[in-house]
PDB file of C-alpha atoms in Angstrom:
ATOM      1  CA  MET V   1     -26.693 -41.452  -8.856  1.00  0.00           C
ATOM      2  CA  ASP V   2     -23.204 -42.459  -9.417  1.00  0.00           C
ATOM      3  CA  GLY V   3     -23.761 -45.323 -11.461  1.00  0.00           C
ATOM      4  CA  ASN V   4     -22.326 -47.809  -8.700  1.00  0.00           C
ATOM      5  CA  VAL V   5     -24.545 -50.129  -6.769  1.00  0.00           C
ATOM      6  CA  ALA V   6     -21.774 -50.504  -4.326  1.00  0.00           C
ATOM      7  CA  THR V   7     -22.322 -46.719  -3.355  1.00  0.00           C
ATOM      8  CA  ALA V   8     -25.877 -47.256  -1.941  1.00  0.00           C
ATOM      9  CA  ARG V   9     -27.337 -44.602   0.337  1.00  0.00           C
ATOM     10  CA  VAL V  10     -29.081 -45.827   3.640  1.00  0.00           C
ATOM     11  CA  SER V  11     -30.718 -43.577   6.071  1.00  0.00           C
ATOM     12  CA  ASP V  12     -29.138 -43.420   9.816  1.00  0.00           C
ATOM     13  CA  ALA V  13     -32.758 -43.847  10.761  1.00  0.00           C
ATOM     14  CA  ALA V  14     -36.187 -45.353   9.928  1.00  0.00           C
ATOM     15  CA  LYS V  15     -37.169 -42.467   8.252  1.00  0.00           C
ATOM     16  CA  GLY V  16     -34.669 -40.710   5.515  1.00  0.00           C
ATOM     17  CA  THR V  17     -34.005 -38.339   2.401  1.00  0.00           C
ATOM     18  CA  LEU V  18     -31.926 -38.510  -0.716  1.00  0.00           C
ATOM     19  CA  THR V  19     -31.665 -35.244  -2.741  1.00  0.00           C
ATOM     20  CA  ALA V  20     -30.282 -35.345  -6.051  1.00  0.00           C
ATOM     21  CA  ASP V  21     -28.929 -32.415  -8.295  1.00  0.00           C
ATOM     22  CA  PRO V  22     -28.056 -32.891 -11.847  1.00  0.00           C
ATOM     23  CA  GLY V  23     -26.174 -29.665 -12.257  1.00  0.00           C
ATOM     24  CA  ARG V  24     -29.275 -27.790 -13.915  1.00  0.00           C
ATOM     25  CA  ALA V  25     -32.905 -27.330 -14.796  1.00  0.00           C
ATOM     26  CA  VAL V  26     -34.320 -30.106 -16.855  1.00  0.00           C
ATOM     27  CA  ARG V  27     -37.761 -31.347 -17.971  1.00  0.00           C
ATOM     28  CA  LEU V  28     -38.515 -34.462 -16.304  1.00  0.00           C
ATOM     29  CA  ALA V  29     -40.238 -37.462 -17.720  1.00  0.00           C
ATOM     30  CA  GLY V  30     -39.946 -39.739 -14.780  1.00  0.00           C
ATOM     31  CA  VAL V  31     -37.905 -40.738 -11.449  1.00  0.00           C
ATOM     32  CA  SER V  32     -37.321 -44.070 -10.806  1.00  0.00           C
ATOM     33  CA  PRO V  33     -35.629 -45.290  -7.417  1.00  0.00           C
ATOM     34  CA  GLN V  34     -33.703 -48.415  -7.279  1.00  0.00           C
ATOM     35  CA  TRP V  35     -34.001 -50.308  -4.105  1.00  0.00           C
ATOM     36  CA  THR V  36     -31.350 -52.070  -1.929  1.00  0.00           C
ATOM     37  CA  ARG V  37     -32.514 -55.432  -0.923  1.00  0.00           C
ATOM     38  CA  THR V  38     -34.556 -53.937   2.136  1.00  0.00           C
ATOM     39  CA  ARG V  39     -37.510 -52.076   0.394  1.00  0.00           C
ATOM     40  CA  PRO V  40     -39.106 -49.162   2.153  1.00  0.00           C
ATOM     41  CA  VAL V  41     -42.614 -49.538   3.496  1.00  0.00           C
ATOM     42  CA  SER V  42     -43.468 -46.205   1.601  1.00  0.00           C
ATOM     43  CA  HIS V  43     -41.639 -43.656  -0.312  1.00  0.00           C
ATOM     44  CA  GLU V  44     -42.136 -40.260  -1.811  1.00  0.00           C
ATOM     45  CA  VAL V  45     -40.517 -38.324  -4.744  1.00  0.00           C
ATOM     46  CA  ARG V  46     -40.428 -34.469  -4.741  1.00  0.00           C
ATOM     47  CA  THR V  47     -38.727 -31.991  -7.445  1.00  0.00           C
ATOM     48  CA  SER V  48     -37.898 -28.495  -7.209  1.00  0.00           C
ATOM     49  CA  LEU V  49     -36.680 -25.796  -9.533  1.00  0.00           C
ATOM     50  CA  ASP V  50     -34.582 -23.946  -6.426  1.00  0.00           C
ATOM     51  CA  GLY V  51     -33.986 -26.452  -3.819  1.00  0.00           C
ATOM     52  CA  ARG V  52     -36.270 -24.672  -1.177  1.00  0.00           C
ATOM     53  CA  HIS V  53     -39.839 -24.944  -2.902  1.00  0.00           C
ATOM     54  CA  TRP V  54     -40.837 -28.875  -3.162  1.00  0.00           C
ATOM     55  CA  ARG V  55     -43.668 -30.292  -5.216  1.00  0.00           C
ATOM     56  CA  GLU V  56     -44.806 -33.643  -5.536  1.00  0.00           C
ATOM     57  CA  GLY V  57     -44.527 -35.808  -8.798  1.00  0.00           C
ATOM     58  CA  THR V  58     -41.782 -37.068 -11.295  1.00  0.00           C
ATOM     59  CA  THR V  59     -42.539 -34.719 -14.286  1.00  0.00           C
ATOM     60  CA  GLY V  60     -42.107 -31.394 -15.574  1.00  0.00           C
ATOM     61  CA  PRO V  61     -39.311 -28.791 -14.976  1.00  0.00           C
ATOM     62  CA  ALA V  62     -36.775 -29.412 -12.017  1.00  0.00           C
ATOM     63  CA  ARG V  63     -33.295 -28.989 -11.103  1.00  0.00           C
ATOM     64  CA  PHE V  64     -33.389 -31.060  -7.713  1.00  0.00           C
ATOM     65  CA  VAL V  65     -34.904 -34.360  -7.067  1.00  0.00           C
ATOM     66  CA  ARG V  66     -35.667 -35.568  -3.054  1.00  0.00           C
ATOM     67  CA  VAL V  67     -36.664 -39.270  -2.113  1.00  0.00           C
ATOM     68  CA  THR V  68     -37.820 -39.594   1.158  1.00  0.00           C
ATOM     69  CA  VAL V  69     -38.126 -43.405   2.003  1.00  0.00           C
ATOM     70  CA  ARG V  70     -39.801 -44.746   5.444  1.00  0.00           C
ATOM     71  CA  SER V  71     -38.479 -48.077   6.608  1.00  0.00           C
ATOM     72  CA  ALA V  72     -40.627 -50.886   8.824  1.00  0.00           C
ATOM     73  CA  ASP V  73     -38.316 -50.022  11.731  1.00  0.00           C
ATOM     74  CA  ASP V  74     -34.763 -48.921  12.710  1.00  0.00           C
ATOM     75  CA  LYS V  75     -33.168 -51.927  12.505  1.00  0.00           C
ATOM     76  CA  LYS V  76     -33.988 -52.700   8.774  1.00  0.00           C
ATOM     77  CA  ARG V  77     -33.354 -49.642   7.001  1.00  0.00           C
ATOM     78  CA  ALA V  78     -34.387 -49.328   3.302  1.00  0.00           C
ATOM     79  CA  GLY V  79     -31.575 -47.506   1.024  1.00  0.00           C
ATOM     80  CA  ILE V  80     -31.458 -46.510  -2.475  1.00  0.00           C
ATOM     81  CA  GLU V  81     -28.846 -48.102  -4.676  1.00  0.00           C
ATOM     82  CA  GLY V  82     -29.809 -45.867  -7.793  1.00  0.00           C
ATOM     83  CA  LEU V  83     -31.987 -43.174  -9.014  1.00  0.00           C
ATOM     84  CA  ARG V  84     -32.613 -43.389 -12.582  1.00  0.00           C
ATOM     85  CA  VAL V  85     -34.028 -39.444 -13.817  1.00  0.00           C
ATOM     86  CA  THR V  86     -35.378 -39.657 -17.065  1.00  0.00           C
ATOM     87  CA  ARG V  87     -35.615 -36.241 -19.204  1.00  0.00           C
ATOM     88  CA  ALA V  88     -38.464 -35.692 -21.239  1.00  0.00           C
ATOM     89  CA  LYS V  89     -37.751 -35.143 -25.119  1.00  0.00           C
TER      90      LYS V  89
END
């Protein structure tokens, strides 16, 4: 996201969402979240061209990337240290 693992994003609850906007639409080849020490029990990656209509998947055209994480409980919340978004060639 910003290239600095010191600015990890951690949800205020057991379920949380992070949305990233690279500034313009690109064709994605993949999206890889980099987790904090507490990994989620599950996660979902969705992409969107307009920020309103979302689809599952990490490839294809997109402007926005949204990662939803679910932690085991509210006391040990999972977080994201980084989000690697790879553009297709």
